[in-house]
Amino acid sequence: MSKVFEHLENEWFVVRYSGEIPEIAYNSSVYFLTKAKDGPRLAQSEIDFTPLLEAARERFKEIILRDILPENRNTAMYRGVKRTIVNYQRFQKFCKRQGLDEHAYAKEVAVSLLNFLEAESVEVTKGSPCSAVNCTFEELNEFALSVGLVSHMLPEGIAQLCEEKN
């Protein structure tokens, strides 16, 4: 196995299993591989960064979907729809900066969002003490549009589950 491949493989794991902001992990890995004093200082022309970009995209997808999976609603990892919106916007900006398809996961996110909102509507109807939709209807609707949904596709009455606009 070549040293370049070995270094790239190690950095792939760092990016793929990074924390909340995969873009920082990606940029840190690129820096480590090419410029860091304690890194291998490889020439950028020697490296195909595609695996690292894909690792960052996969990590973004994971954290975007995490907060719109109904089974995560009452867990410690749940951050809410608002966090999904922020992470999706970060993903789009990352893709634009890297020249990647910013709509790569839009359909999957749209399906998950609809499933989450439908499950949330059922939970609240059954008597759940509060809604887990922690954004305004305007924010939710704007996000839905960004993933290819239109207002009439959202569950009926979902606006009442959203936070009030300040």
Short mmCIF file of C-alpha atoms in Angstrom, two decimals, residues 30-163:
data_model
loop_
_atom_site.label_atom_id
_atom_site.label_comp_id
_atom_site.label_asym_id
_atom_site.label_seq_id
_atom_site.Cartn_x
_atom_site.Cartn_y
_atom_site.Cartn_z
CA VAL A 30 -6.47 18.69 3.49
CA TYR A 31 -4.26 21.00 5.54
CA PHE A 32 -2.71 18.08 7.43
CA LEU A 33 -1.98 16.16 4.23
CA THR A 34 -0.49 19.11 2.34
CA LYS A 35 0.83 21.82 4.67
CA ALA A 36 1.03 20.84 8.35
CA LYS A 37 4.53 20.65 9.78
CA ASP A 38 3.66 17.32 11.42
CA GLY A 39 1.86 16.02 8.31
CA PRO A 40 3.21 14.21 5.26
CA ARG A 41 3.30 17.45 3.19
CA LEU A 42 2.09 15.79 0.03
CA ALA A 43 1.75 17.75 -3.19
CA GLN A 44 -1.91 18.46 -3.94
CA SER A 45 -1.34 17.02 -7.41
CA GLU A 46 -0.54 13.65 -5.75
CA ILE A 47 -3.89 13.43 -3.99
CA ASP A 48 -7.37 12.66 -5.22
CA PHE A 49 -9.50 14.41 -2.59
CA THR A 50 -12.73 12.79 -3.87
CA PRO A 51 -12.88 10.17 -1.06
CA LEU A 52 -12.54 12.91 1.56
CA LEU A 53 -15.25 15.00 -0.11
CA GLU A 54 -17.54 11.98 -0.21
CA ALA A 55 -16.81 11.25 3.45
CA ALA A 56 -17.79 14.82 4.34
CA ARG A 57 -20.99 14.57 2.27
CA GLU A 58 -21.94 11.30 3.96
CA ARG A 59 -21.33 12.77 7.40
CA PHE A 60 -23.44 15.80 6.48
CA LYS A 61 -26.25 13.48 5.36
CA GLU A 62 -26.06 11.57 8.61
CA ILE A 63 -26.35 14.67 10.81
CA ILE A 64 -29.04 16.22 8.60
CA LEU A 65 -31.23 13.12 8.79
CA ARG A 66 -30.55 12.49 12.49
CA ASP A 67 -32.91 15.24 13.62
CA ILE A 68 -35.77 14.33 11.31
CA LEU A 69 -35.95 10.66 12.17
CA PRO A 70 -39.04 10.04 14.31
CA GLU A 71 -37.23 7.42 16.41
CA ASN A 72 -34.72 10.06 17.54
CA ARG A 73 -37.40 12.48 18.76
CA ASN A 74 -37.12 11.62 22.45
CA THR A 75 -33.42 10.80 22.60
CA ALA A 76 -30.48 12.78 23.92
CA MET A 77 -29.07 13.14 20.39
CA TYR A 78 -32.18 14.92 19.08
CA ARG A 79 -31.58 18.59 18.25
CA GLY A 80 -34.76 19.39 16.34
CA VAL A 81 -35.87 20.41 12.89
CA LYS A 82 -34.17 23.78 13.27
CA ARG A 83 -30.80 21.99 13.60
CA THR A 84 -31.58 19.99 10.45
CA ILE A 85 -32.24 23.24 8.62
CA VAL A 86 -28.92 24.72 9.77
CA ASN A 87 -27.01 21.57 8.86
CA TYR A 88 -28.66 21.38 5.43
CA GLN A 89 -27.73 25.01 4.76
CA ARG A 90 -24.13 24.24 5.79
CA PHE A 91 -24.17 21.25 3.46
CA GLN A 92 -25.39 23.38 0.55
CA LYS A 93 -22.68 25.99 1.15
CA PHE A 94 -20.01 23.30 1.40
CA CYS A 95 -21.16 21.78 -1.89
CA LYS A 96 -21.14 25.15 -3.63
CA ARG A 97 -17.60 25.88 -2.39
CA GLN A 98 -16.39 22.45 -3.50
CA GLY A 99 -18.27 22.38 -6.82
CA LEU A 100 -20.47 19.46 -5.73
CA ASP A 101 -24.15 18.81 -6.32
CA GLU A 102 -25.89 20.64 -3.48
CA HIS A 103 -29.13 18.77 -4.18
CA ALA A 104 -27.54 15.32 -3.86
CA TYR A 105 -29.65 14.31 -0.87
CA ALA A 106 -32.69 16.54 -1.38
CA LYS A 107 -35.14 13.71 -2.17
CA GLU A 108 -33.99 11.61 0.76
CA VAL A 109 -34.21 14.59 3.10
CA ALA A 110 -37.67 15.50 1.72
CA VAL A 111 -38.99 11.97 2.35
CA SER A 112 -37.53 11.92 5.86
CA LEU A 113 -38.94 15.36 6.62
CA LEU A 114 -42.43 14.32 5.52
CA ASN A 115 -42.23 11.10 7.55
CA PHE A 116 -41.06 13.04 10.59
CA LEU A 117 -43.81 15.67 10.29
CA GLU A 118 -46.49 13.03 9.82
CA ALA A 119 -45.24 11.10 12.86
CA GLU A 120 -45.08 14.34 14.84
CA SER A 121 -48.68 15.17 13.92
CA VAL A 122 -49.75 11.75 15.16
CA GLU A 123 -47.78 12.11 18.41
CA VAL A 124 -49.31 15.49 19.21
CA THR A 125 -52.80 14.26 18.28
CA LYS A 126 -52.32 11.31 20.65
CA GLY A 127 -51.57 13.75 23.46
CA SER A 128 -47.83 14.30 23.44
CA PRO A 129 -47.24 17.26 25.78
CA CYS A 130 -45.37 19.30 23.21
CA SER A 131 -44.30 19.41 19.62
CA ALA A 132 -40.73 18.57 18.67
CA VAL A 133 -40.90 20.99 15.74
CA ASN A 134 -38.67 23.76 17.07
CA CYS A 135 -38.85 26.19 14.16
CA THR A 136 -41.41 28.59 12.79
CA PHE A 137 -43.71 27.55 9.97
CA GLU A 138 -41.94 30.07 7.72
CA GLU A 139 -38.58 28.38 8.43
CA LEU A 140 -40.09 24.94 7.92
CA ASN A 141 -41.78 25.93 4.69
CA GLU A 142 -38.59 27.53 3.32
CA PHE A 143 -36.65 24.37 4.18
CA ALA A 144 -39.32 22.18 2.60
CA LEU A 145 -39.07 24.22 -0.60
CA SER A 146 -35.27 23.87 -0.61
CA VAL A 147 -35.60 20.06 -0.65
CA GLY A 148 -38.25 20.08 -3.37
CA LEU A 149 -41.49 20.05 -1.39
CA VAL A 150 -44.31 22.54 -1.71
CA SER A 151 -46.60 23.76 1.07
CA HIS A 152 -49.56 21.58 0.16
CA MET A 153 -47.36 18.47 0.58
CA LEU A 154 -46.83 19.18 4.27
CA PRO A 155 -49.23 17.47 6.69
CA GLU A 156 -52.43 19.38 7.36
CA GLY A 157 -52.25 21.43 10.55
CA ILE A 158 -48.47 21.32 10.75
CA ALA A 159 -48.29 25.09 11.14
CA GLN A 160 -49.94 24.76 14.57
CA LEU A 161 -47.08 22.49 15.71
CA CYS A 162 -44.43 25.05 14.83
CA GLU A 163 -43.01 27.70 17.09
#
